Amino acid sequence: MPTEILVIIIVVVIVLAVAFSWLGVRKLAQKHTRSAVADSPHKIHLAKQQVVFIYNPTKSGAEAAKTLITRSVSKADWPAPIFMETSVEDPGYSMAAAALEAKADVVIVGGGDGAVRAVGQVLRHTEVPLAIIPLGTGNLLARNLKLDITDIAGCVQTALFGHQRHIDAGLMEIEDGVTGSTSKHSFMVIAGLGMDADVMNDTRSKLKEHVGWLAYSEAGLRHLAGPRKKVSIALDDEPTQQRKVRSVLFANCGLLPGGIDFVPGALIDDGVLDVVVISPRSAFGWMAMAGKVVFQHKNHLPVIDFYRSKKLIIRTVMPVETQIDGDPTGPATCVKVSVENKAVLVRVASPDALL
């Protein structure tokens, strides 16, 4: 790609990102009927709660959250909270299982989307509520649940004394026909295959520590140029489509960092996934797609298509990288995705706090 064109793309992306961040924040300040408040939260009816706090000890704010939880639980005269640390090897699966064995009334996660996803996967269908203290880079589920990711004390109060509601969980089964490997994962926010997974794989960890979610933008710019991949897509029971794509995303909810409303109207509890097929093949295609997302105009563009589906199957000839909630999950030649309606009970702020 010529240097001049690359510079133009970078400038356009930066300008659109800034504009969209402002527009998104402005829009969210005026509209409160998004995915996070589609279903009315209900009050907690427990006199005492056994609190379990599963947290990433490397995250800034983890110790402050522990202190706040300890003080609040003591003042409420509840049983002493149980603290469990995640690790590089286990982001929360075994800790969540241990929390269930300890008869937890609420499991609070202090970490990023990886820890939230791991704990949420274990808590599916248990009716034990998941609460979030957002300490990660993207904090996507927290954003979609309208939690203030800058207010640890407020999130602790919501986790202990807030309301609760059910949300959907996505399921993704991955098969690599080359190696024969298979795996199955739950996701809370967005999973996908193609360029988005390449970006997650290639995002520089040191840069994430310094600039947060903007590090994904840097990696994205490096992956703008590249070939489209041939895939077959079967949505629900409809005929299979043959497509050339850069990415296919499966969204449980649509709000991204910077106020980006990537999937307008996406509902987190409707029992349906919003499927986004992205297929630009030139700089102009990327710019057109960015303009559509930023200004949310209704005109159809061939470079981005939106579908709604309860289940889908994607097949490729050669393995394509996959990701769930920002975590790489390896290459696949077959991906099966489905949704579990209202599978996870989560703690949220009271409806009055959203007004």
Short mmCIF file of C-alpha atoms in Angstrom, two decimals:
data_model
loop_
_atom_site.label_atom_id
_atom_site.label_comp_id
_atom_site.label_asym_id
_atom_site.label_seq_id
_atom_site.Cartn_x
_atom_site.Cartn_y
_atom_site.Cartn_z
CA MET A 1 0.00 0.00 0.00
CA PRO A 2 1.50 3.43 -0.94
CA THR A 3 2.63 5.54 1.99
CA GLU A 4 0.36 8.44 1.02
CA ILE A 5 -2.76 6.27 1.13
CA LEU A 6 -1.75 4.76 4.47
CA VAL A 7 -1.28 8.25 5.94
CA ILE A 8 -4.72 9.29 4.65
CA ILE A 9 -6.31 6.20 6.22
CA ILE A 10 -4.63 6.85 9.57
CA VAL A 11 -5.75 10.49 9.59
CA VAL A 12 -9.33 9.58 8.65
CA VAL A 13 -9.52 6.85 11.29
CA ILE A 14 -8.21 9.20 13.99
CA VAL A 15 -10.65 11.95 13.02
CA LEU A 16 -13.58 9.53 12.91
CA ALA A 17 -12.58 7.97 16.22
CA VAL A 18 -12.51 11.37 17.92
CA ALA A 19 -15.78 12.43 16.30
CA PHE A 20 -17.49 9.18 17.14
CA SER A 21 -16.29 9.26 20.72
CA TRP A 22 -17.89 12.71 21.14
CA LEU A 23 -21.06 11.72 19.31
CA GLY A 24 -21.33 8.47 21.24
CA VAL A 25 -20.94 10.09 24.64
CA ARG A 26 -23.43 12.80 23.69
CA LYS A 27 -25.92 10.22 22.48
CA LEU A 28 -25.57 8.04 25.57
CA ALA A 29 -26.20 11.05 27.76
CA GLN A 30 -29.56 11.52 26.10
CA LYS A 31 -30.75 7.98 25.50
CA HIS A 32 -31.30 5.31 28.14
CA THR A 33 -33.11 2.57 26.25
CA ARG A 34 -29.99 0.67 25.18
CA SER A 35 -29.24 -3.00 25.60
CA ALA A 36 -28.31 -2.63 29.27
CA VAL A 37 -31.75 -1.43 30.30
CA ALA A 38 -34.02 -3.37 27.98
CA ASP A 39 -35.26 -5.49 30.88
CA SER A 40 -36.24 -3.79 34.15
CA PRO A 41 -33.81 -4.69 36.98
CA HIS A 42 -35.35 -6.03 40.17
CA LYS A 43 -34.36 -5.50 43.80
CA ILE A 44 -32.32 -7.94 45.84
CA HIS A 45 -34.31 -9.65 48.60
CA LEU A 46 -31.60 -11.02 50.92
CA ALA A 47 -31.05 -10.04 54.54
CA LYS A 48 -27.49 -11.36 54.49
CA GLN A 49 -25.13 -12.26 51.67
CA GLN A 50 -22.07 -14.47 51.45
CA VAL A 51 -19.80 -12.42 49.21
CA VAL A 52 -17.02 -13.94 47.14
CA PHE A 53 -14.57 -11.58 45.43
CA ILE A 54 -12.56 -13.10 42.57
CA TYR A 55 -9.92 -10.65 41.45
CA ASN A 56 -6.80 -10.20 39.37
CA PRO A 57 -4.10 -9.15 41.86
CA THR A 58 -2.05 -7.45 39.14
CA LYS A 59 -4.77 -4.92 38.30
CA SER A 60 -4.65 -1.40 39.66
CA GLY A 61 -7.56 -0.87 42.02
CA ALA A 62 -7.83 -4.48 43.19
CA GLU A 63 -6.63 -3.73 46.73
CA ALA A 64 -8.88 -0.71 47.00
CA ALA A 65 -11.85 -2.85 45.96
CA LYS A 66 -10.96 -5.48 48.59
CA THR A 67 -10.87 -2.80 51.29
CA LEU A 68 -14.19 -1.32 50.23
CA ILE A 69 -15.87 -4.73 50.10
CA THR A 70 -14.52 -5.66 53.55
CA ARG A 71 -15.76 -2.41 55.10
CA SER A 72 -19.19 -2.56 53.47
CA VAL A 73 -19.76 -6.21 54.42
CA SER A 74 -18.68 -5.51 58.01
CA LYS A 75 -21.06 -2.55 58.32
CA ALA A 76 -23.91 -4.68 56.95
CA ASP A 77 -23.11 -7.39 59.53
CA TRP A 78 -22.78 -10.07 56.87
CA PRO A 79 -20.42 -13.07 56.91
CA ALA A 80 -16.81 -12.18 56.15
CA PRO A 81 -16.15 -11.99 52.40
CA ILE A 82 -14.12 -14.71 50.70
CA PHE A 83 -11.24 -13.52 48.51
CA MET A 84 -9.82 -15.54 45.62
CA GLU A 85 -7.04 -14.50 43.25
CA THR A 86 -6.98 -15.34 39.56
CA SER A 87 -3.78 -16.42 37.81
CA VAL A 88 -2.25 -16.40 34.35
CA GLU A 89 -3.15 -20.08 34.01
CA ASP A 90 -6.71 -19.68 35.32
CA PRO A 91 -8.55 -16.36 34.83
CA GLY A 92 -11.42 -17.45 37.07
CA TYR A 93 -12.93 -20.83 36.15
CA SER A 94 -11.86 -22.85 39.20
CA MET A 95 -12.39 -19.86 41.50
CA ALA A 96 -16.00 -19.52 40.32
CA ALA A 97 -16.57 -23.23 40.89
CA ALA A 98 -15.14 -22.86 44.41
CA ALA A 99 -17.43 -19.88 45.02
CA LEU A 100 -20.45 -22.02 44.18
CA GLU A 101 -19.22 -24.71 46.60
CA ALA A 102 -18.91 -22.00 49.26
CA LYS A 103 -22.62 -21.17 48.75
CA ALA A 104 -21.92 -17.66 47.52
CA ASP A 105 -24.91 -15.33 47.31
CA VAL A 106 -23.00 -13.04 44.93
CA VAL A 107 -19.73 -13.49 43.05
CA ILE A 108 -17.91 -10.23 42.38
CA VAL A 109 -15.23 -10.13 39.69
CA GLY A 110 -12.43 -7.57 39.86
CA GLY A 111 -10.60 -7.62 36.55
CA GLY A 112 -11.01 -7.31 32.80
CA ASP A 113 -13.34 -8.95 30.31
CA GLY A 114 -11.34 -12.20 30.38
CA ALA A 115 -11.97 -12.72 34.09
CA VAL A 116 -15.61 -11.63 33.77
CA ARG A 117 -16.14 -14.10 30.93
CA ALA A 118 -14.47 -16.99 32.79
CA VAL A 119 -16.56 -16.49 35.93
CA GLY A 120 -19.71 -15.83 33.93
CA GLN A 121 -19.25 -19.09 32.04
CA VAL A 122 -19.30 -21.05 35.30
CA LEU A 123 -22.23 -19.10 36.78
CA ARG A 124 -24.53 -19.70 33.78
CA HIS A 125 -27.92 -21.17 34.79
CA THR A 126 -27.05 -21.13 38.52
CA GLU A 127 -29.04 -18.02 39.52
CA VAL A 128 -25.98 -16.90 41.53
CA PRO A 129 -25.48 -13.27 40.47
CA LEU A 130 -22.32 -12.00 38.80
CA ALA A 131 -21.15 -8.52 39.81
CA ILE A 132 -18.34 -6.55 38.20
CA ILE A 133 -15.61 -4.25 39.48
CA PRO A 134 -14.15 -3.14 36.10
CA LEU A 135 -10.34 -3.14 36.32
CA GLY A 136 -9.41 -4.16 32.77
CA THR A 137 -8.58 -2.50 29.46
CA GLY A 138 -11.88 -2.65 27.60
CA ASN A 139 -14.39 -3.46 30.37
CA LEU A 140 -16.96 -4.07 27.65
CA LEU A 141 -19.61 -5.91 29.66
CA ALA A 142 -19.39 -3.31 32.40
CA ARG A 143 -19.91 -0.54 29.83
CA ASN A 144 -22.93 -2.31 28.36
CA LEU A 145 -24.39 -2.74 31.84
CA LYS A 146 -24.04 1.00 32.41
CA LEU A 147 -21.50 0.69 35.20
CA ASP A 148 -19.25 3.67 35.79
CA ILE A 149 -15.85 2.14 35.05
CA THR A 150 -14.07 5.10 36.69
CA ASP A 151 -15.86 4.70 40.04
CA ILE A 152 -14.64 1.66 41.97
CA ALA A 153 -16.55 2.63 45.12
CA GLY A 154 -19.78 3.04 43.15
CA CYS A 155 -19.30 -0.33 41.47
CA VAL A 156 -18.74 -1.97 44.86
CA GLN A 157 -22.00 -0.49 46.14
CA THR A 158 -23.82 -1.74 43.03
CA ALA A 159 -22.27 -5.20 43.44
CA LEU A 160 -23.42 -5.46 47.06
CA PHE A 161 -26.63 -3.46 47.23
CA GLY A 162 -27.73 -2.84 43.63
CA HIS A 163 -30.43 -4.41 41.50
CA GLN A 164 -30.09 -7.46 39.28
CA ARG A 165 -31.29 -8.75 35.94
CA HIS A 166 -30.71 -11.61 33.49
CA ILE A 167 -28.62 -11.34 30.33
CA ASP A 168 -27.84 -13.68 27.46
CA ALA A 169 -24.62 -15.63 26.98
CA GLY A 170 -23.16 -16.67 23.65
CA LEU A 171 -21.62 -20.07 22.99
CA MET A 172 -18.90 -20.69 20.39
CA GLU A 173 -17.69 -24.15 19.38
CA ILE A 174 -14.38 -24.15 17.51
CA GLU A 175 -12.96 -26.92 15.34
CA ASP A 176 -9.66 -26.87 13.47
CA GLY A 177 -9.89 -29.38 10.62
CA VAL A 178 -6.13 -29.28 10.10
CA THR A 179 -5.02 -30.18 13.62
CA GLY A 180 -8.23 -31.88 14.75
CA SER A 181 -8.44 -29.72 17.88
CA THR A 182 -11.83 -28.67 19.28
CA SER A 183 -12.94 -26.34 22.07
CA LYS A 184 -16.08 -24.71 23.42
CA HIS A 185 -16.34 -21.25 24.98
CA SER A 186 -18.95 -18.95 26.44
CA PHE A 187 -18.84 -15.22 25.74
CA MET A 188 -20.62 -12.24 27.22
CA VAL A 189 -19.93 -9.44 24.73
CA ILE A 190 -18.52 -10.07 21.23
CA ALA A 191 -16.80 -13.04 19.62
CA GLY A 192 -15.54 -13.28 16.08
CA LEU A 193 -13.17 -14.60 13.47
CA GLY A 194 -10.86 -13.02 10.93
CA MET A 195 -9.23 -9.63 11.16
CA ASP A 196 -10.63 -8.80 14.60
CA ALA A 197 -8.98 -11.91 16.02
CA ASP A 198 -5.73 -11.05 14.22
CA VAL A 199 -5.84 -7.63 15.90
CA MET A 200 -6.36 -9.17 19.34
CA ASN A 201 -3.45 -11.53 18.73
CA ASP A 202 -1.20 -8.69 17.58
CA THR A 203 -2.04 -5.98 20.12
CA ARG A 204 1.08 -4.98 22.03
CA SER A 205 0.69 -5.69 25.75
CA LYS A 206 3.07 -2.91 26.77
CA LEU A 207 1.08 -0.42 24.72
CA LYS A 208 -2.15 -1.62 26.39
CA GLU A 209 -0.63 -0.83 29.77
CA HIS A 210 0.07 2.75 28.71
CA VAL A 211 -2.88 3.74 26.49
CA GLY A 212 -5.56 1.17 27.37
CA TRP A 213 -8.09 0.20 24.68
CA LEU A 214 -6.50 2.57 22.13
CA ALA A 215 -3.78 -0.07 21.71
CA TYR A 216 -6.30 -2.08 19.70
CA SER A 217 -6.60 0.83 17.26
CA GLU A 218 -2.86 0.78 16.65
CA ALA A 219 -2.94 -2.94 15.91
CA GLY A 220 -6.02 -2.44 13.74
CA LEU A 221 -4.25 0.09 11.56
CA ARG A 222 -1.46 -2.41 10.94
CA HIS A 223 -4.01 -4.99 9.79
CA LEU A 224 -6.15 -2.79 7.54
CA ALA A 225 -4.40 -4.04 4.41
CA GLY A 226 -4.90 -7.72 3.77
CA PRO A 227 -6.81 -10.27 1.70
CA ARG A 228 -10.42 -11.22 2.30
CA LYS A 229 -11.08 -14.82 3.27
CA LYS A 230 -13.60 -17.18 1.67
CA VAL A 231 -16.18 -18.47 4.15
CA SER A 232 -19.59 -20.11 4.10
CA ILE A 233 -22.17 -18.76 6.54
CA ALA A 234 -25.40 -20.49 7.55
CA LEU A 235 -27.75 -18.38 9.70
CA ASP A 236 -30.41 -20.32 11.62
CA ASP A 237 -32.07 -22.57 9.05
CA GLU A 238 -31.48 -20.31 6.05
CA PRO A 239 -29.50 -21.36 2.94
CA THR A 240 -25.72 -21.14 3.23
CA GLN A 241 -24.09 -17.95 1.93
CA GLN A 242 -20.69 -17.95 0.25
CA ARG A 243 -18.83 -14.77 1.20
CA LYS A 244 -15.42 -13.11 1.04
CA VAL A 245 -14.87 -11.36 4.37
CA ARG A 246 -12.32 -9.65 6.58
CA SER A 247 -14.22 -10.41 9.80
CA VAL A 248 -17.43 -11.96 11.07
CA LEU A 249 -18.53 -10.80 14.53
CA PHE A 250 -21.15 -12.27 16.85
CA ALA A 251 -22.40 -9.54 19.19
CA ASN A 252 -24.34 -10.13 22.38
CA CYS A 253 -24.30 -6.35 22.93
CA GLY A 254 -22.99 -3.48 20.86
CA LEU A 255 -21.38 -0.70 22.91
CA LEU A 256 -17.59 -0.35 22.55
CA PRO A 257 -15.04 1.95 24.23
CA GLY A 258 -15.14 5.62 23.24
CA GLY A 259 -18.94 5.62 23.07
CA ILE A 260 -18.90 3.58 19.85
CA ASP A 261 -22.36 2.10 19.29
CA PHE A 262 -21.13 -0.59 16.90
CA VAL A 263 -24.41 -2.50 16.69
CA PRO A 264 -27.26 0.00 17.18
CA GLY A 265 -30.29 -1.59 18.78
CA ALA A 266 -28.46 -4.71 19.98
CA LEU A 267 -30.21 -6.19 23.01
CA ILE A 268 -28.35 -8.18 25.64
CA ASP A 269 -31.37 -10.23 26.73
CA ASP A 270 -33.41 -10.90 23.59
CA GLY A 271 -32.17 -14.44 22.87
CA VAL A 272 -30.65 -13.36 19.54
CA LEU A 273 -27.11 -12.55 18.44
CA ASP A 274 -26.34 -9.64 16.13
CA VAL A 275 -24.05 -10.92 13.38
CA VAL A 276 -21.82 -8.39 11.61
CA VAL A 277 -20.11 -9.35 8.34
CA ILE A 278 -17.26 -6.98 7.42
CA SER A 279 -15.79 -7.18 3.92
CA PRO A 280 -13.94 -4.01 2.77
CA ARG A 281 -11.28 -4.64 0.14
CA SER A 282 -9.85 -1.12 -0.23
CA ALA A 283 -9.07 2.02 1.75
CA PHE A 284 -12.29 3.59 0.45
CA GLY A 285 -14.28 0.60 1.68
CA TRP A 286 -12.88 1.01 5.18
CA MET A 287 -13.63 4.73 5.15
CA ALA A 288 -17.19 4.13 3.95
CA MET A 289 -17.74 1.55 6.68
CA ALA A 290 -16.32 3.88 9.34
CA GLY A 291 -18.64 6.64 8.15
CA LYS A 292 -21.67 4.36 8.38
CA VAL A 293 -20.78 3.28 11.91
CA VAL A 294 -20.01 6.81 13.07
CA PHE A 295 -23.07 8.52 11.66
CA GLN A 296 -25.33 5.43 11.80
CA HIS A 297 -26.97 6.18 8.47
CA LYS A 298 -29.53 3.68 7.24
CA ASN A 299 -28.28 3.23 3.70
CA HIS A 300 -26.97 -0.26 2.96
CA LEU A 301 -23.28 -0.62 2.19
CA PRO A 302 -21.90 -3.82 0.65
CA VAL A 303 -18.82 -3.63 2.91
CA ILE A 304 -20.78 -4.27 6.12
CA ASP A 305 -23.92 -6.35 6.67
CA PHE A 306 -25.96 -6.86 9.83
CA TYR A 307 -28.00 -9.98 10.56
CA ARG A 308 -29.83 -11.37 13.60
CA SER A 309 -29.64 -15.06 14.35
CA LYS A 310 -30.06 -17.54 17.19
CA LYS A 311 -27.44 -19.88 15.78
CA LEU A 312 -25.00 -19.95 12.89
CA ILE A 313 -22.26 -22.07 11.38
CA ILE A 314 -19.21 -20.69 9.57
CA ARG A 315 -16.83 -22.90 7.60
CA THR A 316 -13.51 -22.07 5.94
CA VAL A 317 -11.05 -24.08 3.86
CA MET A 318 -7.96 -22.81 5.65
CA PRO A 319 -7.88 -22.09 9.41
CA VAL A 320 -8.89 -18.56 10.44
CA GLU A 321 -8.05 -16.96 13.81
CA THR A 322 -10.89 -16.57 16.36
CA GLN A 323 -11.49 -14.55 19.53
CA ILE A 324 -14.00 -14.29 22.37
CA ASP A 325 -14.46 -11.04 24.30
CA GLY A 326 -11.02 -9.89 23.19
CA ASP A 327 -9.13 -13.08 24.06
CA PRO A 328 -7.58 -15.12 21.22
CA THR A 329 -8.97 -18.66 20.98
CA GLY A 330 -6.89 -20.07 18.15
CA PRO A 331 -7.49 -20.97 14.50
CA ALA A 332 -10.62 -22.73 13.24
CA THR A 333 -12.07 -24.14 10.04
CA CYS A 334 -15.55 -24.54 11.55
CA VAL A 335 -17.21 -22.24 14.07
CA LYS A 336 -20.65 -22.95 15.54
CA VAL A 337 -22.27 -20.13 17.47
CA SER A 338 -25.49 -20.08 19.49
CA VAL A 339 -27.12 -18.03 22.23
CA GLU A 340 -28.43 -18.97 25.68
CA ASN A 341 -31.29 -16.65 26.52
CA LYS A 342 -31.06 -14.96 29.95
CA ALA A 343 -28.46 -17.46 31.14
CA VAL A 344 -26.56 -15.18 33.52
CA LEU A 345 -27.88 -13.14 36.45
CA VAL A 346 -25.92 -9.89 36.85
CA ARG A 347 -25.87 -7.03 39.35
CA VAL A 348 -26.65 -3.59 37.92
CA ALA A 349 -27.37 -0.10 39.16
CA SER A 350 -30.94 0.77 40.07
CA PRO A 351 -33.02 2.19 37.18
CA ASP A 352 -33.07 5.59 38.90
CA ALA A 353 -29.26 5.75 38.68
CA LEU A 354 -29.46 5.63 34.87
CA LEU A 355 -31.64 8.73 34.58
#
